PDB file of C-alpha atoms in Angstrom:
ATOM      1  CA  ILE A 113       0.299  -0.199  -0.145  1.00  0.00           C
ATOM      2  CA  LYS A 114       1.173   3.480  -0.845  1.00  0.00           C
ATOM      3  CA  LEU A 115       0.623   5.618   2.255  1.00  0.00           C
ATOM      4  CA  THR A 116      -1.069   9.150   1.200  1.00  0.00           C
ATOM      5  CA  ASP A 117      -2.214  10.708   4.125  1.00  0.00           C
ATOM      6  CA  VAL A 118      -2.583   9.695   8.235  1.00  0.00           C
ATOM      7  CA  VAL A 119      -4.995  11.489  10.311  1.00  0.00           C
ATOM      8  CA  VAL A 120      -5.246  11.813  14.196  1.00  0.00           C
ATOM      9  CA  PRO A 121      -7.057  14.525  16.410  1.00  0.00           C
ATOM     10  CA  GLY A 122      -3.626  16.252  17.774  1.00  0.00           C
ATOM     11  CA  ALA A 123      -1.418  14.562  15.926  1.00  0.00           C
ATOM     12  CA  VAL A 124       1.778  16.450  15.102  1.00  0.00           C
ATOM     13  CA  GLN A 125       3.153  14.863  12.266  1.00  0.00           C
ATOM     14  CA  TRP A 126       4.145  10.795  11.296  1.00  0.00           C
ATOM     15  CA  VAL A 127       6.485   9.071   9.545  1.00  0.00           C
ATOM     16  CA  LEU A 128       6.733   5.749   7.516  1.00  0.00           C
ATOM     17  CA  SER A 129       9.704   3.070   7.863  1.00  0.00           C
ATOM     18  CA  SER A 130      10.632  -0.140   8.075  1.00  0.00           C
ATOM     19  CA  ASP A 131      10.871  -2.896  10.654  1.00  0.00           C
ATOM     20  CA  GLU A 132      12.228  -6.030  10.198  1.00  0.00           C
ATOM     21  CA  GLY A 133      11.125  -5.964   6.334  1.00  0.00           C
ATOM     22  CA  ARG A 134       7.547  -4.787   7.179  1.00  0.00           C
ATOM     23  CA  PRO A 135       6.186  -1.225   6.944  1.00  0.00           C
ATOM     24  CA  LEU A 136       6.533   0.872  10.263  1.00  0.00           C
ATOM     25  CA  LEU A 137       3.960   3.729  10.585  1.00  0.00           C
ATOM     26  CA  THR A 138       4.616   5.775  13.774  1.00  0.00           C
ATOM     27  CA  VAL A 139       2.219   8.489  14.663  1.00  0.00           C
ATOM     28  CA  LEU A 140       3.569  11.627  17.571  1.00  0.00           C
ATOM     29  CA  LEU A 141       1.127  13.336  19.171  1.00  0.00           C
ATOM     30  CA  GLN A 142       0.786  16.727  19.900  1.00  0.00           C
ATOM     31  CA  GLN A 143      -0.407  15.505  23.402  1.00  0.00           C
ATOM     32  CA  GLY A 144      -0.654  12.165  25.331  1.00  0.00           C
ATOM     33  CA  ALA A 145      -3.805  10.087  24.262  1.00  0.00           C
ATOM     34  CA  LEU A 146      -6.616   8.907  26.901  1.00  0.00           C
ATOM     35  CA  GLY A 147      -9.101   6.712  25.863  1.00  0.00           C
ATOM     36  CA  ALA A 148     -10.486   5.848  22.550  1.00  0.00           C
ATOM     37  CA  THR A 149      -8.578   7.574  19.757  1.00  0.00           C
ATOM     38  CA  SER A 150      -9.414   7.241  16.076  1.00  0.00           C
ATOM     39  CA  LEU A 151      -6.883   7.182  13.289  1.00  0.00           C
ATOM     40  CA  LEU A 152      -7.465   7.482   9.722  1.00  0.00           C
ATOM     41  CA  VAL A 153      -5.055   6.030   7.466  1.00  0.00           C
ATOM     42  CA  ARG A 154      -5.408   6.853   3.756  1.00  0.00           C
ATOM     43  CA  GLY A 155      -3.541   5.233   1.180  1.00  0.00           C
ATOM     44  CA  SER A 156      -4.140   3.132  -2.606  1.00  0.00           C
ATOM     45  CA  LEU A 157      -3.149   0.126  -3.915  1.00  0.00           C
ATOM     46  CA  GLU A 158      -2.784  -0.096  -8.012  1.00  0.00           C
ATOM     47  CA  ARG A 159      -4.039  -3.057  -9.835  1.00  0.00           C
ATOM     48  CA  ALA A 160      -5.919  -4.252 -12.538  1.00  0.00           C
ATOM     49  CA  ALA A 161      -9.199  -5.740 -13.125  1.00  0.00           C
ATOM     50  CA  GLY A 162      -8.970  -9.529 -13.431  1.00  0.00           C
ATOM     51  CA  GLN A 163      -6.613  -9.756 -10.497  1.00  0.00           C
ATOM     52  CA  ASN A 164      -7.321 -10.873  -6.601  1.00  0.00           C
ATOM     53  CA  VAL A 165      -5.588  -8.794  -3.673  1.00  0.00           C
ATOM     54  CA  ALA A 166      -5.240  -9.575  -0.292  1.00  0.00           C
ATOM     55  CA  LEU A 167      -6.523  -7.545   2.210  1.00  0.00           C
ATOM     56  CA  PRO A 168      -3.862  -5.526   4.027  1.00  0.00           C
ATOM     57  CA  GLN A 169      -2.757  -6.320   7.070  1.00  0.00           C
ATOM     58  CA  VAL A 170      -2.854  -3.170   9.893  1.00  0.00           C
ATOM     59  CA  GLU A 171      -1.377  -4.328  13.196  1.00  0.00           C
ATOM     60  CA  ILE A 172      -1.207  -2.000  16.167  1.00  0.00           C
ATOM     61  CA  LEU A 173       1.691  -2.521  18.651  1.00  0.00           C
ATOM     62  CA  ASP A 174       1.185  -2.697  21.899  1.00  0.00           C
ATOM     63  CA  VAL A 175      -2.387  -2.763  22.936  1.00  0.00           C
ATOM     64  CA  SER A 176      -4.366  -4.641  24.552  1.00  0.00           C
ATOM     65  CA  ARG A 177      -7.442  -4.752  21.665  1.00  0.00           C
ATOM     66  CA  GLN A 178      -7.441  -3.636  18.440  1.00  0.00           C
ATOM     67  CA  GLU A 179     -10.937  -3.263  16.232  1.00  0.00           C
ATOM     68  CA  GLY A 180     -11.356  -1.134  12.998  1.00  0.00           C
ATOM     69  CA  THR A 181     -13.054  -1.095   9.563  1.00  0.00           C
ATOM     70  CA  LEU A 182     -11.519  -0.828   5.851  1.00  0.00           C
ATOM     71  CA  VAL A 183     -12.948   0.811   3.048  1.00  0.00           C
ATOM     72  CA  ILE A 184     -12.552  -0.454  -0.218  1.00  0.00           C
ATOM     73  CA  GLN A 185     -12.648   2.479  -2.933  1.00  0.00           C
ATOM     74  CA  VAL A 186     -12.667   1.810  -6.835  1.00  0.00           C
ATOM     75  CA  ASP A 187     -12.454   2.886  -9.830  1.00  0.00           C
ATOM     76  CA  PRO A 188     -16.463   2.727 -11.622  1.00  0.00           C
ATOM     77  CA  ALA A 189     -15.187   0.859 -14.087  1.00  0.00           C
ATOM     78  CA  ILE A 190     -14.503  -1.996 -11.737  1.00  0.00           C
ATOM     79  CA  ASP A 191     -16.068  -4.380  -9.173  1.00  0.00           C
ATOM     80  CA  VAL A 192     -14.621  -5.521  -6.218  1.00  0.00           C
ATOM     81  CA  ARG A 193     -15.822  -9.000  -3.986  1.00  0.00           C
ATOM     82  CA  ALA A 194     -14.391 -10.189  -0.452  1.00  0.00           C
ATOM     83  CA  GLU A 195     -13.521 -13.660  -0.534  1.00  0.00           C
ATOM     84  CA  ASN A 196     -12.558 -16.242   2.163  1.00  0.00           C
ATOM     85  CA  LEU A 197     -12.781 -13.187   4.825  1.00  0.00           C
ATOM     86  CA  GLN A 198     -11.760 -14.744   8.263  1.00  0.00           C
ATOM     87  CA  GLY A 199     -12.119 -12.694  11.414  1.00  0.00           C
ATOM     88  CA  CYS A 200     -13.814  -9.667   9.775  1.00  0.00           C
ATOM     89  CA  GLU A 201     -17.127  -9.257   8.036  1.00  0.00           C
ATOM     90  CA  PRO A 202     -19.205  -6.860   5.419  1.00  0.00           C
ATOM     91  CA  VAL A 203     -20.778  -4.096   6.818  1.00  0.00           C
ATOM     92  CA  LEU A 204     -23.485  -1.110   5.731  1.00  0.00           C
ATOM     93  CA  LEU A 205     -21.090   1.328   4.171  1.00  0.00           C
ATOM     94  CA  SER A 206     -23.610   3.782   6.001  1.00  0.00           C
ATOM     95  CA  ARG A 207     -21.252   2.945   8.784  1.00  0.00           C
ATOM     96  CA  THR A 208     -18.218   4.717   7.156  1.00  0.00           C
ATOM     97  CA  PHE A 209     -20.192   8.576   6.020  1.00  0.00           C
ATOM     98  CA  GLY A 210     -19.430   9.487   9.658  1.00  0.00           C
ATOM     99  CA  TRP A 211     -15.422   9.777   8.658  1.00  0.00           C
ATOM    100  CA  LEU A 212     -15.524   9.206   4.619  1.00  0.00           C
ATOM    101  CA  VAL A 213     -15.897  12.846   2.917  1.00  0.00           C
ATOM    102  CA  GLU A 214     -18.387  13.019   0.495  1.00  0.00           C
ATOM    103  CA  ALA A 215     -15.957  12.559  -2.451  1.00  0.00           C
ATOM    104  CA  GLN A 216     -14.742   8.937  -1.544  1.00  0.00           C
ATOM    105  CA  ARG A 217     -18.610   8.128  -0.881  1.00  0.00           C
ATOM    106  CA  ALA A 218     -19.076   8.319  -4.434  1.00  0.00           C
ATOM    107  CA  SER A 219     -16.147   5.578  -4.898  1.00  0.00           C
ATOM    108  CA  ALA A 220     -16.578   3.233  -1.830  1.00  0.00           C
ATOM    109  CA  ARG A 221     -18.123  -0.135  -2.983  1.00  0.00           C
ATOM    110  CA  LEU A 222     -16.683  -2.495   0.435  1.00  0.00           C
ATOM    111  CA  ALA A 223     -16.669  -1.845   4.004  1.00  0.00           C
ATOM    112  CA  LEU A 224     -15.034  -4.493   6.186  1.00  0.00           C
ATOM    113  CA  ALA A 225     -15.143  -4.695  10.458  1.00  0.00           C
ATOM    114  CA  HIS A 226     -12.866  -6.718  12.159  1.00  0.00           C
ATOM    115  CA  ARG A 227     -12.527  -6.982  16.042  1.00  0.00           C
ATOM    116  CA  ASN A 228      -8.773  -7.629  16.214  1.00  0.00           C
ATOM    117  CA  GLN A 229      -5.771  -7.984  14.313  1.00  0.00           C
ATOM    118  CA  ASP A 230      -6.016 -11.741  12.916  1.00  0.00           C
ATOM    119  CA  TYR A 231      -7.766 -11.121  10.282  1.00  0.00           C
ATOM    120  CA  SER A 232      -7.688 -11.942   6.767  1.00  0.00           C
ATOM    121  CA  GLY A 233      -9.498 -12.504   3.039  1.00  0.00           C
ATOM    122  CA  THR A 234      -8.684 -11.535  -0.680  1.00  0.00           C
ATOM    123  CA  LEU A 235     -10.750  -9.005  -2.950  1.00  0.00           C
ATOM    124  CA  ARG A 236     -11.445 -10.096  -6.090  1.00  0.00           C
ATOM    125  CA  LEU A 237     -11.124  -7.135  -8.740  1.00  0.00           C
ATOM    126  CA  THR A 238     -13.436  -7.511 -11.830  1.00  0.00           C
ATOM    127  CA  ARG A 239     -13.850  -5.282 -14.539  1.00  0.00           C
ATOM    128  CA  ARG A 240     -17.600  -3.851 -15.160  1.00  0.00           C
ATOM    129  CA  GLU A 241     -19.522  -3.816 -18.320  1.00  0.00           C
ATOM    130  CA  PRO A 242     -20.989  -0.546 -19.208  1.00  0.00           C
ATOM    131  CA  ARG A 243     -24.416  -0.142 -20.431  1.00  0.00           C
ATOM    132  CA  VAL A 244     -24.247   3.211 -22.721  1.00  0.00           C
ATOM    133  CA  SER A 245     -27.730   4.723 -24.341  1.00  0.00           C
ATOM    134  CA  CYS A 246     -27.612   7.724 -26.408  1.00  0.00           C
ATOM    135  CA  PHE A 247     -30.578  10.032 -26.665  1.00  0.00           C
ATOM    136  CA  THR A 248     -29.957  12.311 -29.818  1.00  0.00           C
ATOM    137  CA  VAL A 249     -32.357  15.796 -31.173  1.00  0.00           C
ATOM    138  CA  THR A 250     -30.747  16.863 -34.479  1.00  0.00           C
ATOM    139  CA  ASN A 251     -31.753  20.285 -36.272  1.00  0.00           C
ATOM    140  CA  ILE A 252     -30.938  21.169 -40.086  1.00  0.00           C
ATOM    141  CA  ARG A 253     -31.251  24.720 -40.950  1.00  0.00           C
ATOM    142  CA  LEU A 254     -31.115  25.331 -44.890  1.00  0.00           C
ATOM    143  CA  THR A 255     -30.937  28.708 -46.093  1.00  0.00           C
ATOM    144  CA  SER A 256     -29.634  29.872 -49.564  1.00  0.00           C
ATOM    145  CA  ARG A 257     -26.164  29.629 -48.743  1.00  0.00           C
ATOM    146  CA  SER A 258     -25.741  27.422 -46.064  1.00  0.00           C
ATOM    147  CA  LEU A 259     -26.463  24.183 -44.262  1.00  0.00           C
ATOM    148  CA  GLU A 260     -26.574  24.842 -40.680  1.00  0.00           C
ATOM    149  CA  GLU A 261     -26.757  21.699 -38.560  1.00  0.00           C
ATOM    150  CA  THR A 262     -27.029  21.568 -34.732  1.00  0.00           C
ATOM    151  CA  ALA A 263     -26.538  18.036 -32.895  1.00  0.00           C
ATOM    152  CA  MET A 264     -27.671  17.472 -28.933  1.00  0.00           C
ATOM    153  CA  LEU A 265     -26.447  14.235 -27.545  1.00  0.00           C
ATOM    154  CA  GLU A 266     -27.398  12.584 -24.060  1.00  0.00           C
ATOM    155  CA  PHE A 267     -25.494  10.039 -22.617  1.00  0.00           C
ATOM    156  CA  ARG A 268     -26.761   7.785 -20.254  1.00  0.00           C
ATOM    157  CA  ILE A 269     -23.804   5.109 -19.105  1.00  0.00           C
ATOM    158  CA  GLU A 270     -25.168   2.600 -15.817  1.00  0.00           C
ATOM    159  CA  GLU A 271     -23.249  -0.321 -14.280  1.00  0.00           C
ATOM    160  CA  ALA A 272     -19.223   1.129 -14.933  1.00  0.00           C
ATOM    161  CA  GLY A 273     -17.727   4.201 -15.752  1.00  0.00           C
ATOM    162  CA  ILE A 274     -16.063   5.226 -19.294  1.00  0.00           C
ATOM    163  CA  ARG A 275     -12.949   7.017 -19.941  1.00  0.00           C
ATOM    164  CA  GLU A 276     -13.923   8.290 -23.781  1.00  0.00           C
ATOM    165  CA  VAL A 277     -16.718   8.801 -25.872  1.00  0.00           C
ATOM    166  CA  SER A 278     -16.636   8.866 -30.178  1.00  0.00           C
ATOM    167  CA  PHE A 279     -19.590   9.317 -32.403  1.00  0.00           C
TER     168      PHE A 279
END
C-alpha cells in the first residue's frame, strides 16, 4: 500500500519506516491520548481488473485490543468482491459516512469491520461492463447560402464508468 495521509486528532507528524522488512507507521501526538482514539490512514493500492488482492494487514503495536474498519474504494469501471474472509465481516457503507468525505463515498464499494488484528481475506477485482445509451436531437437549417446542423447528444452511462466517447 502506498500511504498518502494519516489523520489523528492532535497529531503533529507521522513517519513511515521499516521494521524487520515490514512497513512501520509512527504517529507522534501533541498530547498523550486517553480513552478511545481514532486513526484514519489513507493509502492506495494499484491493481488491474482480473487480479486478486490480499486484504492489507494493519497491526497496532503494544495495545490490548484493536478493532477497525477497512473501506475499499475502486474506479467505477471495476467491481470488487470480498472472498475467504477470516476474522472480519462486511458492514453497511453508511456506517463509514461519518468519516468518509463526500467525494470518497461515491467510489466506496465495500466496508469490512474487524474486531482484532487476526483478520484476512481476498479482494477479487473484475471489470464491469458499461451500459451506454444515447438520446439525440438533430436540427438542420437550410438557407440559400448554407446548411447548418445542430446535434444534442444526451448520454446515459450505467453500471460502469467510461473514459472516452466517440461519435
